[in-house]
DNA sequence: CAGCATCCTTCCCGATACTG
DNA sequence: CAGTATCGGGAAGGATGCTG
């Protein structure tokens, strides 16, 4: 029998219009991976996230968090206090992305040096040694 | 003794100017992950890569491949033939990125549906149920 | 504190046409 | 076949100022 029905579309990144590509877009977003790092140990307030990821403007950080919230990766909790407090946290879905994300992060940190060297080598080819 | 000297900078993605961030940029590039998929089974010609990744213009594909070549992730081999033949392949460094990349790809394909659902839920909140 | 509004710049990417 | 040259649009991201 057919256990996966017609409503399990079998996403394929190689297909131009495949929704799975949005994930790559997210990861490529300038601040998304940093936000995940900031939230990986539990809920954090807006300002805490901001402090953790560096000098991102409030506008852009809000955009980033809203997008992640819409995608179901980040939860947003507002406390009716004054001064206002808003906490962000990874959802269950969001936490499952931590693994792949960390693999990429680890690779990046381990191999950034190699990339830099490759660039130097590439850029020095064809520079200066021809009359 | 100190096996890793002071010239192993211990890259950290959380640092604003850290070179490891370029890796995230690459993955976020529209065509880079697709190029990796196209090259994962061995060398491919320019036209083969182009056919595999979909409708990318020659200019953009060249840009992408040049960047990857400069970063030491992709090799480029020109054969002195007519008509000309150029083959691209992953370097050793490039192949080590296949793992992390595939983790992300697998997650994306597995969870694109969940993201789509989350979006529907998010977008339908606050639409239609208020007078 | 946690945003929103507005303006502006930069960069990615695509369409089209041409070449060794 | 495998590119290069040129033009242009649109989206991401940043600067600044204001608000519940």
Short mmCIF file of C-alpha atoms in Angstrom, two decimals, chain A residues 3-79:
data_model
loop_
_atom_site.label_atom_id
_atom_site.label_comp_id
_atom_site.label_asym_id
_atom_site.label_seq_id
_atom_site.Cartn_x
_atom_site.Cartn_y
_atom_site.Cartn_z
CA UNK A 3 2.06 4.89 2.95
CA UNK A 4 3.02 8.33 1.76
CA UNK A 5 0.06 9.76 -0.04
CA UNK A 6 -0.04 12.34 -2.78
CA UNK A 7 0.17 15.12 -0.16
CA UNK A 8 3.80 14.37 0.67
CA UNK A 9 5.32 16.26 -2.24
CA UNK A 10 8.90 14.91 -1.92
CA UNK A 11 10.62 18.27 -2.03
CA UNK A 12 13.71 18.55 -4.16
CA UNK A 13 16.09 21.50 -3.92
CA UNK A 14 17.12 21.02 -7.51
CA UNK A 15 13.65 22.03 -8.63
CA UNK A 16 13.56 25.74 -9.30
CA UNK A 17 10.34 26.51 -7.48
CA UNK A 18 10.84 24.11 -4.59
CA UNK A 19 9.85 25.52 -1.19
CA UNK A 20 12.88 23.85 0.37
CA UNK A 21 14.96 26.61 -1.15
CA UNK A 22 13.65 29.07 1.39
CA UNK A 23 15.68 27.23 4.00
CA UNK A 24 18.85 27.99 2.09
CA UNK A 25 17.73 31.58 1.83
CA UNK A 26 17.26 31.76 5.58
CA UNK A 27 20.67 30.34 6.30
CA UNK A 28 22.12 32.79 3.84
CA UNK A 29 20.42 35.67 5.61
CA UNK A 30 23.04 37.77 7.27
CA UNK A 31 21.66 37.43 10.80
CA UNK A 32 19.62 34.22 10.90
CA UNK A 33 22.45 31.83 11.83
CA UNK A 34 23.60 34.22 14.52
CA UNK A 35 20.10 34.46 15.95
CA UNK A 36 19.98 30.68 16.16
CA UNK A 37 23.28 30.69 18.02
CA UNK A 38 21.93 33.31 20.38
CA UNK A 39 18.78 31.31 21.11
CA UNK A 40 20.24 27.82 21.27
CA UNK A 41 20.55 27.78 25.08
CA UNK A 42 17.05 29.03 25.84
CA UNK A 43 14.78 32.09 25.60
CA UNK A 44 16.40 35.48 25.21
CA UNK A 45 15.07 39.00 25.24
CA UNK A 46 15.21 41.27 22.23
CA UNK A 47 18.12 43.23 23.64
CA UNK A 48 19.97 40.09 24.63
CA UNK A 49 19.71 38.72 21.12
CA UNK A 50 20.83 42.04 19.79
CA UNK A 51 23.83 42.15 22.06
CA UNK A 52 24.76 38.59 21.14
CA UNK A 53 24.70 38.97 17.37
CA UNK A 54 26.61 42.22 17.21
CA UNK A 55 25.69 45.54 15.74
CA UNK A 56 22.43 44.83 13.98
CA UNK A 57 19.89 47.63 13.77
CA UNK A 58 16.58 47.06 15.58
CA UNK A 59 14.71 47.23 12.31
CA UNK A 60 16.70 44.47 10.69
CA UNK A 61 16.69 42.28 13.79
CA UNK A 62 12.92 42.64 14.02
CA UNK A 63 12.59 41.70 10.37
CA UNK A 64 14.76 38.65 10.89
CA UNK A 65 12.86 37.50 13.98
CA UNK A 66 9.48 38.07 12.34
CA UNK A 67 10.46 36.01 9.35
CA UNK A 68 11.67 33.19 11.58
CA UNK A 69 8.49 33.42 13.61
CA UNK A 70 6.38 33.22 10.49
CA UNK A 71 8.32 30.18 9.35
CA UNK A 72 7.61 28.49 12.68
CA UNK A 73 11.26 28.38 13.71
CA UNK A 74 11.15 30.95 16.49
CA UNK A 75 8.51 31.67 19.11
CA UNK A 76 7.73 35.11 20.48
CA UNK A 77 6.34 35.67 23.95
CA UNK A 78 5.22 39.07 25.20
CA UNK A 79 5.00 39.76 28.93
#
